[in-house]
């Protein structure tokens, strides 16, 4: 079965819009999300524009703070402090990557944890590991939503995660091992230093792939009935599209889909869930559900 992330993402956005209408009719303050964009990286511009558009669609207030690529670390820290102190603002993100001359960790740690709707602050990562209320990072949160809404059985299953980035693989391994539903898996976290990857992927009931190598996972690497969550997105050239490009996942879709019980396509699987999760976190922030 194909896991339709686009559909679930639209459902979540409809649910959020209903909540915003309730807030409006009760005369409450609209949830307010801001994004800081430093420089003009093409992909970042696209992502931030999509986030602003999604805010408008569900009825949130949104603010885009643009800063030039020459911004110093001190200037960005000052902007972060300004947003921390802005009482009207419920949550904000600093769109990554930021220019290399700025220390990313320093910036993330300066964000007030109660406004860190990307869930990247060490305090929120710690709360996630301890299973305390927090903002889950958007992509892992989106994957958890997909597993939940498709009622995919995870208890006691063997979940193999490929990739250990701080934004996808590592948090996914923590979430799938927690005593929650979805969760309660036995988890194996594989990465670039794993000697025989296939030995592990063949044992996976649930395989979460986030390494950024197009069509890396092939049919011979998975067992019959596996659940496949393909996080990878790579733009490759194609002579079959008008633009000359197409998006490809980390899984060789057609041959792996033939063996899988569930699979996320690329595009239209995990990708659309990321924005829906950010909106969910912002609603949580506006309701002071995590920090109060
Ligand atoms: P990253 O580059 O930060 O990390 C890749 C990880 O894969 C590393 O931990 C590395 O150890 C591991 N790896 C690399 N080669 C390997 C190999 N041969 N065998 C086993 N492990 C290997 O990547 P990331 O930021 O986690 O992103 C991964 C992919 O997911 C990218 O294609 C990215 O575009 C995509 N992504 C999608 C979304 C979304 O919204 N759908 C969000 C974030 C990232």
Short mmCIF file of C-alpha atoms and ligand atoms in Angstrom, two decimals:
data_model
loop_
_atom_site.label_atom_id
_atom_site.label_comp_id
_atom_site.label_asym_id
_atom_site.label_seq_id
_atom_site.Cartn_x
_atom_site.Cartn_y
_atom_site.Cartn_z
CA UNK A 1 0.00 0.00 0.00
CA UNK A 2 1.23 3.48 -0.86
CA UNK A 3 1.43 5.85 2.10
CA UNK A 4 -0.04 9.10 0.79
CA UNK A 5 1.82 11.84 2.66
CA UNK A 6 0.28 14.56 0.53
CA UNK A 7 -3.23 13.50 1.51
CA UNK A 8 -2.40 13.16 5.23
CA UNK A 9 -0.63 16.51 5.18
CA UNK A 10 -3.75 18.18 3.70
CA UNK A 11 -5.93 16.46 6.32
CA UNK A 12 -3.70 17.79 9.11
CA UNK A 13 -3.78 21.30 7.60
CA UNK A 14 -7.61 21.13 7.47
CA UNK A 15 -7.69 20.04 11.13
CA UNK A 16 -5.42 22.95 12.08
CA UNK A 17 -7.55 25.42 10.06
CA UNK A 18 -10.62 24.29 12.04
CA UNK A 19 -8.75 24.96 15.30
CA UNK A 20 -7.70 28.41 14.05
CA UNK A 21 -11.33 29.23 13.20
CA UNK A 22 -12.32 28.26 16.76
CA UNK A 23 -9.62 30.55 18.17
CA UNK A 24 -10.85 33.37 15.88
CA UNK A 25 -14.50 32.98 16.83
CA UNK A 26 -13.55 33.02 20.53
CA UNK A 27 -11.67 36.28 19.92
CA UNK A 28 -8.28 34.67 20.72
CA UNK A 29 -4.84 35.54 19.39
CA UNK A 30 -3.88 33.84 16.13
CA UNK A 31 -0.87 31.46 16.27
CA UNK A 32 2.17 33.32 14.98
CA UNK A 33 5.20 31.66 13.33
CA UNK A 34 8.32 33.45 12.13
CA UNK A 35 11.22 32.25 9.99
CA UNK A 36 14.67 33.80 9.81
CA UNK A 37 16.30 33.39 6.41
CA UNK A 38 19.97 34.33 6.20
CA UNK A 39 21.31 34.77 2.67
CA UNK A 40 19.54 33.59 -0.48
CA UNK A 41 20.18 29.90 -0.93
CA UNK A 42 17.74 28.71 -3.61
CA UNK A 43 16.45 25.62 -1.81
CA UNK A 44 16.05 27.54 1.48
CA UNK A 45 14.06 30.25 -0.33
CA UNK A 46 11.70 27.57 -1.67
CA UNK A 47 11.28 25.87 1.72
CA UNK A 48 10.64 29.12 3.58
CA UNK A 49 8.16 30.32 0.94
CA UNK A 50 6.27 27.03 1.30
CA UNK A 51 6.18 27.44 5.09
CA UNK A 52 4.84 31.02 4.84
CA UNK A 53 2.21 29.90 2.32
CA UNK A 54 1.12 27.02 4.57
CA UNK A 55 0.73 29.47 7.49
CA UNK A 56 -1.51 31.69 5.39
CA UNK A 57 -3.57 28.71 4.27
CA UNK A 58 -4.41 27.55 7.81
CA UNK A 59 -4.93 31.12 9.09
CA UNK A 60 -1.73 31.58 11.14
CA UNK A 61 0.06 34.88 11.27
CA UNK A 62 3.55 34.58 9.74
CA UNK A 63 6.63 36.77 9.62
CA UNK A 64 9.61 36.32 7.34
CA UNK A 65 12.82 37.92 8.61
CA UNK A 66 15.37 38.24 5.82
CA UNK A 67 19.00 38.89 6.62
CA UNK A 68 21.88 39.24 4.13
CA UNK A 69 24.52 36.49 3.72
CA UNK A 70 27.05 38.94 5.23
CA UNK A 71 25.17 38.91 8.58
CA UNK A 72 27.57 38.37 11.48
CA UNK A 73 27.05 35.81 14.24
CA UNK A 74 26.50 38.67 16.68
CA UNK A 75 23.82 40.25 14.47
CA UNK A 76 21.99 36.94 14.12
CA UNK A 77 22.19 36.35 17.90
CA UNK A 78 20.69 39.79 18.44
CA UNK A 79 17.82 38.97 16.07
CA UNK A 80 17.25 35.65 17.87
CA UNK A 81 17.12 37.50 21.21
CA UNK A 82 14.68 39.99 19.72
CA UNK A 83 12.35 37.17 18.58
CA UNK A 84 12.72 35.42 21.96
CA UNK A 85 11.40 38.59 23.61
CA UNK A 86 8.58 39.22 21.12
CA UNK A 87 5.43 38.42 23.10
CA UNK A 88 3.25 38.17 19.98
CA UNK A 89 5.42 35.42 18.49
CA UNK A 90 4.61 31.82 19.51
CA UNK A 91 7.40 30.05 17.66
CA UNK A 92 10.09 30.56 15.05
CA UNK A 93 12.69 28.76 13.02
CA UNK A 94 16.10 29.67 11.73
CA UNK A 95 16.17 28.15 8.25
CA UNK A 96 19.24 25.91 7.88
CA UNK A 97 21.85 25.87 6.51
CA UNK A 98 23.13 29.25 7.65
CA UNK A 99 26.36 30.77 6.22
CA UNK A 100 29.49 28.89 7.31
CA UNK A 101 31.01 31.83 9.23
CA UNK A 102 28.18 31.56 11.79
CA UNK A 103 28.25 28.82 14.44
CA UNK A 104 24.98 26.91 13.90
CA UNK A 105 24.95 25.32 17.37
CA UNK A 106 25.44 28.67 19.06
CA UNK A 107 22.40 30.03 17.22
CA UNK A 108 20.17 27.02 17.91
CA UNK A 109 21.07 27.08 21.60
CA UNK A 110 20.17 30.79 21.75
CA UNK A 111 16.60 30.12 20.62
CA UNK A 112 14.21 30.10 23.59
CA UNK A 113 13.28 26.38 23.95
CA UNK A 114 9.58 27.25 24.27
CA UNK A 115 9.72 28.93 20.85
CA UNK A 116 11.91 26.28 19.17
CA UNK A 117 9.21 24.76 16.94
CA UNK A 118 11.86 22.96 14.84
CA UNK A 119 12.72 20.95 17.97
CA UNK A 120 16.49 21.32 17.42
CA UNK A 121 17.44 22.92 20.77
CA UNK A 122 19.38 20.53 23.07
CA UNK A 123 16.69 20.93 25.73
CA UNK A 124 13.97 19.79 23.33
CA UNK A 125 16.11 16.92 22.00
CA UNK A 126 16.67 15.85 25.64
CA UNK A 127 12.97 16.06 26.37
CA UNK A 128 12.29 13.90 23.31
CA UNK A 129 14.77 11.27 24.55
CA UNK A 130 13.13 11.33 28.00
CA UNK A 131 9.65 11.09 26.49
CA UNK A 132 8.61 14.43 27.99
CA UNK A 133 6.31 16.91 26.22
CA UNK A 134 8.34 18.70 23.54
CA UNK A 135 8.40 19.84 19.95
CA UNK A 136 9.46 16.88 17.84
CA UNK A 137 11.66 17.76 14.85
CA UNK A 138 9.40 18.19 11.84
CA UNK A 139 10.46 15.31 9.57
CA UNK A 140 10.52 12.60 12.29
CA UNK A 141 7.24 13.99 13.68
CA UNK A 142 5.76 13.70 10.18
CA UNK A 143 6.88 10.08 9.88
CA UNK A 144 5.34 9.27 13.29
CA UNK A 145 2.07 10.83 12.06
CA UNK A 146 2.12 8.68 8.93
CA UNK A 147 2.69 5.48 10.94
CA UNK A 148 -0.09 6.47 13.35
CA UNK A 149 -2.66 7.47 10.76
CA UNK A 150 -2.05 4.37 8.64
CA UNK A 151 -2.32 2.30 11.87
CA UNK A 152 0.95 0.53 11.08
CA UNK A 153 1.82 -1.96 13.80
CA UNK A 154 5.18 -1.07 15.34
CA UNK A 155 5.15 -2.78 18.76
CA UNK A 156 7.86 -5.43 19.00
CA UNK A 157 8.96 -4.91 15.39
CA UNK A 158 12.54 -4.58 14.27
CA UNK A 159 13.06 -1.07 12.91
CA UNK A 160 16.23 -0.35 10.96
CA UNK A 161 17.16 3.29 10.37
CA UNK A 162 19.81 4.21 7.78
CA UNK A 163 21.45 7.57 8.48
CA UNK A 164 22.23 9.27 11.79
CA UNK A 165 21.77 12.98 11.03
CA UNK A 166 20.51 15.16 13.86
CA UNK A 167 17.44 16.15 11.87
CA UNK A 168 16.23 12.72 10.67
CA UNK A 169 18.04 9.44 11.41
CA UNK A 170 19.10 9.99 14.98
CA UNK A 171 15.76 11.34 16.29
CA UNK A 172 13.91 8.63 14.32
CA UNK A 173 15.93 5.94 16.11
CA UNK A 174 15.04 7.50 19.48
CA UNK A 175 11.34 7.85 18.67
CA UNK A 176 10.93 4.29 17.37
CA UNK A 177 12.59 2.86 20.49
CA UNK A 178 10.47 4.85 22.98
CA UNK A 179 7.70 3.22 24.97
CA UNK A 180 5.00 4.91 22.86
CA UNK A 181 2.70 4.11 19.98
CA UNK A 182 4.07 4.34 17.30
CA UNK A 183 7.26 3.11 18.89
CA UNK A 184 8.19 0.13 21.05
CA UNK A 185 10.45 -1.22 18.31
CA UNK A 186 13.81 -2.89 18.61
CA UNK A 187 15.93 -0.38 16.74
CA UNK A 188 19.13 -0.73 14.74
CA UNK A 189 20.77 2.52 13.63
CA UNK A 190 23.01 2.06 10.56
CA UNK A 191 25.34 4.68 9.12
CA UNK A 192 28.30 5.19 6.81
CA UNK A 193 30.55 3.05 9.05
CA UNK A 194 28.19 0.05 9.12
CA UNK A 195 30.22 -2.71 7.39
CA UNK A 196 27.48 -4.97 5.97
CA UNK A 197 24.33 -2.90 5.64
CA UNK A 198 22.36 -5.63 3.86
CA UNK A 199 22.77 -7.96 6.83
CA UNK A 200 20.67 -5.47 8.84
CA UNK A 201 18.23 -4.25 6.19
CA UNK A 202 17.19 -7.85 5.45
CA UNK A 203 16.09 -8.18 9.08
CA UNK A 204 14.00 -4.99 9.05
CA UNK A 205 10.23 -5.10 9.56
CA UNK A 206 10.28 -1.32 9.23
CA UNK A 207 13.05 0.35 7.21
CA UNK A 208 13.54 4.11 7.51
CA UNK A 209 15.98 5.37 4.91
CA UNK A 210 17.61 8.82 5.24
CA UNK A 211 21.06 8.85 3.70
CA UNK A 212 20.62 11.09 0.65
CA UNK A 213 21.80 8.60 -2.00
CA UNK A 214 19.27 8.17 -4.83
CA UNK A 215 17.86 4.64 -5.29
CA UNK A 216 20.36 3.20 -2.82
CA UNK A 217 18.05 0.55 -1.32
CA UNK A 218 17.25 -2.21 -3.81
CA UNK A 219 14.82 -5.15 -3.69
CA UNK A 220 17.52 -7.69 -2.76
CA UNK A 221 18.19 -5.70 0.44
CA UNK A 222 14.68 -6.04 1.95
CA UNK A 223 12.40 -8.83 3.03
CA UNK A 224 8.85 -9.51 1.84
CA UNK A 225 6.23 -7.41 3.70
CA UNK A 226 8.63 -4.71 4.90
CA UNK A 227 7.33 -1.20 5.70
CA UNK A 228 9.44 1.36 3.82
CA UNK A 229 9.78 4.99 4.86
CA UNK A 230 11.88 6.78 2.24
CA UNK A 231 13.08 10.17 3.50
CA UNK A 232 15.62 10.87 0.77
CA UNK A 233 15.00 13.62 -1.77
CA UNK A 234 17.53 14.15 -4.55
CA UNK A 235 17.01 16.21 -7.69
CA UNK A 236 18.31 14.32 -10.71
CA UNK A 237 18.24 15.18 -14.40
CA UNK A 238 15.49 13.58 -16.45
CA UNK A 239 14.54 13.71 -20.11
CA UNK A 240 10.94 12.72 -19.23
CA UNK A 241 9.93 15.94 -17.45
CA UNK A 242 9.35 19.48 -18.76
CA UNK A 243 11.80 20.95 -16.25
CA UNK A 244 14.54 18.45 -17.11
CA UNK A 245 14.66 17.35 -13.45
CA UNK A 246 12.85 14.88 -11.22
CA UNK A 247 12.92 14.06 -7.50
CA UNK A 248 14.20 10.64 -6.49
CA UNK A 249 14.17 8.92 -3.11
CA UNK A 250 16.81 6.77 -1.42
CA UNK A 251 14.86 3.64 -2.41
CA UNK A 252 14.55 2.05 -5.85
CA UNK A 253 10.81 2.52 -5.76
CA UNK A 254 9.28 0.10 -8.30
CA UNK A 255 11.21 -3.02 -7.36
CA UNK A 256 11.08 -2.39 -3.58
CA UNK A 257 7.36 -1.47 -3.70
CA UNK A 258 6.66 -4.93 -5.15
CA UNK A 259 7.94 -6.51 -1.90
CA UNK A 260 6.72 -3.91 0.61
CA UNK A 261 3.48 -3.96 2.62
CA UNK A 262 3.62 -0.15 2.88
CA UNK A 263 5.86 2.36 1.13
CA UNK A 264 6.19 6.15 0.96
CA UNK A 265 6.67 7.51 -2.58
CA UNK A 266 9.03 10.36 -3.51
CA UNK A 267 7.65 12.93 -4.03
CA UNK A 268 4.38 12.82 -2.07
CA UNK A 269 5.44 10.70 0.92
CA UNK A 270 7.46 12.07 3.82
CA UNK A 271 8.19 15.47 2.20
CA UNK A 272 4.73 17.08 2.52
CA UNK A 273 4.51 15.97 6.18
CA UNK A 274 7.36 18.22 7.26
CA UNK A 275 5.38 21.44 6.89
CA UNK A 276 2.26 19.93 8.48
CA UNK A 277 4.40 19.00 11.53
CA UNK A 278 5.83 22.51 11.80
CA UNK A 279 2.28 23.89 11.82
CA UNK A 280 1.28 21.36 14.52
CA UNK A 281 4.25 22.44 16.65
CA UNK A 282 3.30 26.11 16.21
CA UNK A 283 -0.27 25.41 17.32
CA UNK A 284 1.15 23.59 20.37
CA UNK A 285 3.37 26.60 21.09
CA UNK A 286 0.46 29.03 20.86
CA UNK A 287 -1.49 26.87 23.31
CA UNK A 288 1.49 26.65 25.67
CA UNK A 289 1.06 22.86 25.62
CA UNK A 290 4.75 22.05 26.00
CA UNK A 291 6.08 24.81 28.27
CA UNK A 292 3.60 26.49 30.60
P1 LIG B 1 22.86 13.78 6.11
O1 LIG B 1 23.69 13.92 4.88
O2 LIG B 1 22.99 14.76 7.20
O3 LIG B 1 23.12 12.34 6.74
C1 LIG B 1 23.23 11.20 5.95
C2 LIG B 1 23.49 10.03 6.85
O4 LIG B 1 23.54 8.86 6.03
C3 LIG B 1 24.77 10.10 7.64
O5 LIG B 1 24.47 9.89 9.01
C4 LIG B 1 25.65 8.97 7.09
O6 LIG B 1 26.33 8.28 8.11
C5 LIG B 1 24.63 8.05 6.44
N1 LIG B 1 25.19 7.39 5.26
C6 LIG B 1 25.80 7.98 4.19
N2 LIG B 1 26.20 7.04 3.33
C7 LIG B 1 25.87 5.84 3.83
C8 LIG B 1 26.01 4.50 3.40
N3 LIG B 1 26.60 4.20 2.24
N4 LIG B 1 25.53 3.53 4.19
C9 LIG B 1 24.92 3.81 5.36
N5 LIG B 1 24.74 5.06 5.82
C10 LIG B 1 25.21 6.06 5.06
O7 LIG B 1 21.37 13.62 5.58
P2 LIG B 1 19.94 14.11 6.14
O8 LIG B 1 19.94 15.56 6.37
O9 LIG B 1 19.48 13.18 7.21
O10 LIG B 1 19.09 13.82 4.81
C11 LIG B 1 19.01 12.55 4.21
C12 LIG B 1 18.11 12.62 3.01
O11 LIG B 1 16.81 12.98 3.42
C13 LIG B 1 18.51 13.67 1.97
O12 LIG B 1 18.20 13.18 0.69
C14 LIG B 1 17.63 14.85 2.30
O13 LIG B 1 17.37 15.67 1.17
C15 LIG B 1 16.38 14.15 2.75
N6 LIG B 1 15.56 14.93 3.69
C16 LIG B 1 14.23 14.97 3.44
C17 LIG B 1 13.38 15.64 4.30
C18 LIG B 1 11.91 15.67 4.04
O14 LIG B 1 11.23 16.56 4.43
N7 LIG B 1 11.39 14.67 3.38
C19 LIG B 1 13.90 16.28 5.42
C20 LIG B 1 15.26 16.20 5.68
C21 LIG B 1 16.09 15.50 4.81
#
